[in-house]
Structure formats: C-alpha cells, structure tokens
Amino acid sequence: QKEVEQDPGPLSVPEGAIVSLNCTYSNSAFQYFMWYRQYSRKGPELLMYTYSSGNKEDGRFTAQVDKSSKYISLFIRDSQPSDSATYLCAMSGLTGGGNKLTFGTGTQLKVEL
Amino acid sequence: DGGITQSPKYLFRKEGQNVTLSCEQNLNHDAMYWYRQDPGQGLRLIYYSQIVNDFQKGDIAEGYSVSREKKESFPLTVTSAQKNPTAFYLCASTRAGVSGANVLTFGAGSRLTVL
C-alpha cells in the first residue's frame, strides 16, 4: 500500500461546477500538506499549502485537512477551463527538507465548456 | 524573473549512451532536487543536494549521477546503466533550513526518450 493514495481520474466536469479532489495517507507523522497544479508538459506549481488540520482558502480554492481521518481535500469553486490540469497532493513531517516530501500520483481534471 | 531553467526540453537517446540534463536556478536556493515522473507513479526522488559539493541519493538513484559544483547548478546524468530511462525529469529547489515547509519550486521539465 502506498503512503499516499490519490485517484488518478480523469475527472471531467462542466464549467462552473464545484470540484473536489482528494488524497488519503497512512503516515500519521505528516504535518505539512500541499497541493500542486501541473499543466501538460510543464513542471508542477504550488497552489496551496497548509499545516496540520483545518481549512485554508485562497480565492476559488479551499484546502481542507482532516488528520483524524488521514484525508485531505482541495475544492475548486466556479471551475474554469483554465483549471484543466493534473493536481498533485504532497505531504511531509515536521523535520527534513524537500527530500522528505511524499507525492500522490496526481488527479487529472478536465473542465469542459 | 527568478526561476529554474531546465534544458533540453526534449531529448532522444540511443541505448547505451549517457546523457546530461541541465538545471540552473537563480532563486538563491540552497537545496536542489531531481525527480522522475512516470504515469501512474507520481514523483520519485532521484538525487538531492542541500549544499554545494554535497549530494545524497534519493529513492531511485541507480543508473543516475549528479554534481553540485555551483550553488546555481545541479546537472543530472542518465547513464547507460539506467534500465528504463524514458521519463519526464523534473528539477526543483527550495531554501534550506526552513523546517518542514518543504515548498518546492519546479522547473518546466525535460522529457527523455530512449530509442
């Protein structure tokens, strides 16, 4: 079993829909949780970053962490065709550098007109 | 603008050849990383370096080599010993010493295809 599980999709939604992307994990030491967005043939870019449990909102994006269930989510409101990309979750514990990041496999999202 | 430059964007290699992928950053970041991305497998760490003239193996270092002679540069060589080198390679960097906040900045990637 992988430390981080993420449904690969593809997930196809109509423009304007609310999108929910999720990851589950097994390592209770994870404290930092990130969402990266990756357009086709490009490098990932940081979208959201949260520490421990709770919610964080940035414009149309909301990141949610439920450590008791080992479950994190990214919600996209009023989805746009420009949101079509692969979304990667990533997480790490309190110590260590980028070498301690564990990534999900990514969920491919397509927002259709 | 600050960022990470990877080159070449696309590279074709014959079996048995070594190839070197370039990664340059002007972010003044201390730590640099090489990841490999394959469909359905997510990002896997190949090598990383937290300081000049020092680097560490990641999870899948076999068949790869790196050097870190300058803070700005972290080239990756894919050797003929790498049995399945066709993949998308990503270079990343971050400031060292930021405990837990492992927020990486990525380059645009290099796609290597072995013919």
Short mmCIF file of C-alpha atoms in Angstrom, two decimals:
data_model
loop_
_atom_site.label_atom_id
_atom_site.label_comp_id
_atom_site.label_asym_id
_atom_site.label_seq_id
_atom_site.Cartn_x
_atom_site.Cartn_y
_atom_site.Cartn_z
CA GLN A 1 0.00 0.00 0.00
CA LYS A 2 1.33 3.43 -0.93
CA GLU A 3 1.83 6.06 1.78
CA VAL A 4 -0.29 8.50 -0.22
CA GLU A 5 -3.24 7.43 -2.35
CA GLN A 6 -4.81 9.65 -4.97
CA ASP A 7 -7.42 8.77 -7.57
CA PRO A 8 -5.80 9.33 -10.97
CA GLY A 9 -9.06 10.25 -12.71
CA PRO A 10 -9.58 11.58 -15.29
CA LEU A 11 -12.28 13.73 -13.74
CA SER A 12 -14.43 15.64 -16.20
CA VAL A 13 -16.77 18.43 -15.02
CA PRO A 14 -18.75 21.22 -16.68
CA GLU A 15 -17.61 24.82 -16.37
CA GLY A 16 -18.85 26.40 -13.15
CA ALA A 17 -19.01 23.14 -11.20
CA ILE A 18 -17.52 22.64 -7.75
CA VAL A 19 -14.62 20.20 -7.93
CA SER A 20 -13.45 18.04 -5.06
CA LEU A 21 -10.00 16.43 -5.26
CA ASN A 22 -8.81 14.13 -2.50
CA CYS A 23 -5.86 12.24 -1.07
CA THR A 24 -5.63 9.73 1.72
CA TYR A 25 -2.47 8.88 3.59
CA SER A 26 -1.24 6.36 6.10
CA ASN A 27 1.69 8.12 7.82
CA SER A 28 0.43 9.87 10.96
CA ALA A 29 3.67 11.88 11.13
CA PHE A 30 2.66 14.02 8.16
CA GLN A 31 2.05 17.60 9.26
CA TYR A 32 2.53 19.72 6.13
CA PHE A 33 0.19 19.31 3.21
CA MET A 34 0.50 20.83 -0.22
CA TRP A 35 -1.37 20.88 -3.49
CA TYR A 36 0.49 21.40 -6.74
CA ARG A 37 -1.07 22.06 -10.14
CA GLN A 38 0.67 20.69 -13.23
CA TYR A 39 -0.30 21.66 -16.74
CA SER A 40 0.52 19.25 -19.53
CA ARG A 41 4.26 19.04 -20.29
CA LYS A 42 5.06 21.60 -17.57
CA GLY A 43 6.51 21.45 -14.09
CA PRO A 44 4.23 21.48 -11.03
CA GLU A 45 3.47 24.82 -9.37
CA LEU A 46 2.41 25.28 -5.76
CA LEU A 47 -1.28 26.00 -5.36
CA MET A 48 -2.00 25.63 -1.66
CA TYR A 49 -0.01 24.86 1.47
CA THR A 50 -1.43 24.02 4.91
CA TYR A 51 -0.05 22.97 8.24
CA SER A 52 -1.81 20.38 10.42
CA SER A 53 -5.60 20.22 10.41
CA GLY A 54 -8.12 22.78 9.26
CA ASN A 55 -9.13 24.76 6.23
CA LYS A 56 -7.34 27.33 4.13
CA GLU A 57 -8.97 29.43 1.45
CA ASP A 58 -7.38 31.30 -1.45
CA GLY A 59 -9.79 32.74 -3.97
CA ARG A 60 -11.70 29.90 -5.62
CA PHE A 61 -9.54 27.26 -3.92
CA THR A 62 -10.02 25.73 -0.48
CA ALA A 63 -7.68 23.17 1.06
CA GLN A 64 -9.00 21.01 3.86
CA VAL A 65 -7.07 18.66 6.13
CA ASP A 66 -8.65 16.05 8.40
CA LYS A 67 -5.80 14.42 10.27
CA SER A 68 -8.10 12.17 12.30
CA SER A 69 -9.22 10.53 9.06
CA LYS A 70 -5.87 11.00 7.29
CA TYR A 71 -7.70 12.69 4.45
CA ILE A 72 -7.03 15.92 2.60
CA SER A 73 -9.12 17.70 0.01
CA LEU A 74 -8.86 20.52 -2.48
CA PHE A 75 -12.09 22.23 -3.51
CA ILE A 76 -12.32 24.40 -6.61
CA ARG A 77 -15.37 26.65 -6.86
CA ASP A 78 -16.72 28.01 -10.13
CA SER A 79 -14.32 25.81 -12.09
CA GLN A 80 -12.91 27.21 -15.33
CA PRO A 81 -11.43 25.55 -18.42
CA SER A 82 -8.08 27.03 -17.32
CA ASP A 83 -8.29 24.78 -14.24
CA SER A 84 -7.83 21.76 -16.51
CA ALA A 85 -4.60 20.21 -15.26
CA THR A 86 -3.23 17.43 -13.09
CA TYR A 87 -3.40 18.11 -9.36
CA LEU A 88 -0.76 16.55 -7.13
CA CYS A 89 -1.00 16.32 -3.38
CA ALA A 90 2.23 16.25 -1.38
CA MET A 91 2.95 15.94 2.32
CA SER A 92 5.78 15.75 4.84
CA GLY A 93 6.55 15.55 8.53
CA LEU A 94 7.95 18.24 10.80
CA THR A 95 11.59 17.62 10.03
CA GLY A 96 13.68 17.26 6.94
CA GLY A 97 13.88 19.11 3.68
CA GLY A 98 12.30 18.57 0.31
CA ASN A 99 13.74 15.07 0.29
CA LYS A 100 11.08 14.15 2.79
CA LEU A 101 8.13 15.03 0.59
CA THR A 102 5.79 12.23 -0.45
CA PHE A 103 3.69 12.86 -3.52
CA GLY A 104 0.41 11.41 -4.67
CA THR A 105 0.17 10.15 -8.24
CA GLY A 106 -1.97 13.10 -9.32
CA THR A 107 -5.59 13.52 -10.44
CA GLN A 108 -6.22 14.68 -13.99
CA LEU A 109 -9.02 17.26 -14.16
CA LYS A 110 -10.79 18.47 -17.29
CA VAL A 111 -13.24 21.36 -17.11
CA GLU A 112 -15.43 21.49 -20.18
CA LEU A 113 -17.26 24.45 -21.70
CA ASP B 1 12.31 36.85 -13.03
CA GLY B 2 13.67 34.19 -10.69
CA GLY B 3 13.15 30.60 -11.53
CA ILE B 4 14.55 27.26 -12.58
CA THR B 5 15.68 26.58 -16.14
CA GLN B 6 15.88 23.03 -17.39
CA SER B 7 17.37 22.04 -20.72
CA PRO B 8 16.87 20.47 -23.10
CA LYS B 9 13.09 20.28 -23.04
CA TYR B 10 13.09 17.16 -25.21
CA LEU B 11 15.94 14.70 -25.63
CA PHE B 12 16.30 11.48 -27.56
CA ARG B 13 18.95 8.96 -26.70
CA LYS B 14 20.10 5.71 -28.15
CA GLU B 15 20.53 2.77 -25.85
CA GLY B 16 23.98 2.67 -24.31
CA GLN B 17 24.51 6.42 -24.34
CA ASN B 18 24.90 8.70 -21.37
CA VAL B 19 23.01 11.98 -21.41
CA THR B 20 23.16 15.01 -19.15
CA LEU B 21 20.17 17.15 -18.21
CA SER B 22 20.87 20.71 -17.17
CA CYS B 23 19.24 22.51 -14.23
CA GLU B 24 20.04 26.13 -13.35
CA GLN B 25 18.32 28.28 -10.71
CA ASN B 26 18.61 31.98 -9.88
CA LEU B 27 16.48 31.85 -6.75
CA ASN B 28 19.48 31.70 -4.41
CA HIS B 29 18.08 28.42 -3.07
CA ASP B 30 20.44 26.15 -1.18
CA ALA B 31 18.75 22.82 -1.83
CA MET B 32 18.14 21.27 -5.21
CA TYR B 33 16.39 18.06 -6.24
CA TRP B 34 15.88 15.76 -9.19
CA TYR B 35 12.62 13.88 -9.59
CA ARG B 36 11.43 11.41 -12.14
CA GLN B 37 7.75 11.38 -13.16
CA ASP B 38 6.13 8.35 -14.78
CA PRO B 39 2.42 7.86 -15.48
CA GLY B 40 0.62 6.39 -12.50
CA GLN B 41 3.66 6.57 -10.22
CA GLY B 42 3.85 10.17 -9.10
CA LEU B 43 7.15 11.92 -8.46
CA ARG B 44 10.09 9.83 -7.30
CA LEU B 45 13.23 11.39 -5.87
CA ILE B 46 16.47 10.55 -7.68
CA TYR B 47 19.10 12.74 -6.00
CA TYR B 48 19.19 15.85 -3.86
CA SER B 49 21.77 18.35 -2.69
CA GLN B 50 21.45 20.65 0.29
CA ILE B 51 24.78 22.39 -0.12
CA VAL B 52 27.48 22.88 -2.74
CA ASN B 53 29.83 19.91 -3.21
CA ASP B 54 27.49 17.56 -1.36
CA PHE B 55 24.60 15.42 -2.58
CA GLN B 56 22.59 12.43 -1.40
CA LYS B 57 20.86 9.52 -3.11
CA GLY B 58 17.11 9.54 -3.22
CA ASP B 59 14.78 6.59 -3.63
CA ILE B 60 15.76 5.64 -7.18
CA ALA B 61 19.41 6.74 -7.66
CA GLU B 62 20.65 3.64 -9.51
CA GLY B 63 21.79 4.49 -13.03
CA TYR B 64 21.99 8.23 -12.36
CA SER B 65 24.75 10.60 -11.26
CA VAL B 66 24.86 14.27 -10.26
CA SER B 67 27.28 17.02 -9.35
CA ARG B 68 26.90 20.26 -7.41
CA GLU B 69 29.93 22.41 -8.12
CA LYS B 70 27.99 25.68 -8.03
CA LYS B 71 25.01 26.75 -5.95
CA GLU B 72 23.05 27.62 -9.08
CA SER B 73 23.62 24.38 -10.99
CA PHE B 74 22.66 20.73 -10.42
CA PRO B 75 23.08 18.66 -13.60
CA LEU B 76 21.79 15.09 -13.81
CA THR B 77 23.48 12.40 -15.92
CA VAL B 78 21.39 9.46 -17.00
CA THR B 79 23.86 6.67 -17.59
CA SER B 80 23.60 3.58 -19.73
CA ALA B 81 23.16 1.61 -16.50
CA GLN B 82 19.65 3.06 -16.06
CA LYS B 83 17.46 0.27 -17.40
CA ASN B 84 14.32 2.26 -18.12
CA PRO B 85 15.33 5.89 -18.62
CA THR B 86 12.38 7.08 -20.72
CA ALA B 87 10.55 9.53 -18.43
CA PHE B 88 9.82 13.14 -17.59
CA TYR B 89 12.56 14.59 -15.37
CA LEU B 90 11.89 17.48 -13.02
CA CYS B 91 14.40 19.65 -11.21
CA ALA B 92 13.30 21.54 -8.10
CA SER B 93 14.77 23.76 -5.41
CA THR B 94 13.96 25.19 -2.01
CA ARG B 95 15.59 27.24 0.72
CA ALA B 96 17.42 25.08 3.22
CA GLY B 97 16.78 25.46 6.91
CA VAL B 98 13.06 26.09 6.60
CA SER B 99 11.89 23.32 8.87
CA GLY B 100 9.00 21.35 7.48
CA ALA B 101 7.99 23.95 4.93
CA ASN B 102 9.15 21.85 2.04
CA VAL B 103 7.68 24.03 -0.62
CA LEU B 104 9.46 23.26 -3.85
CA THR B 105 9.85 25.39 -6.93
CA PHE B 106 9.98 23.26 -10.05
CA GLY B 107 11.48 23.72 -13.47
CA ALA B 108 9.49 23.03 -16.64
CA GLY B 109 10.93 19.54 -17.01
CA SER B 110 12.93 17.56 -19.55
CA ARG B 111 11.40 14.67 -21.43
CA LEU B 112 13.90 11.93 -22.24
CA THR B 113 13.06 9.24 -24.75
CA VAL B 114 15.31 6.27 -25.38
CA LEU B 115 15.10 4.96 -28.92
#
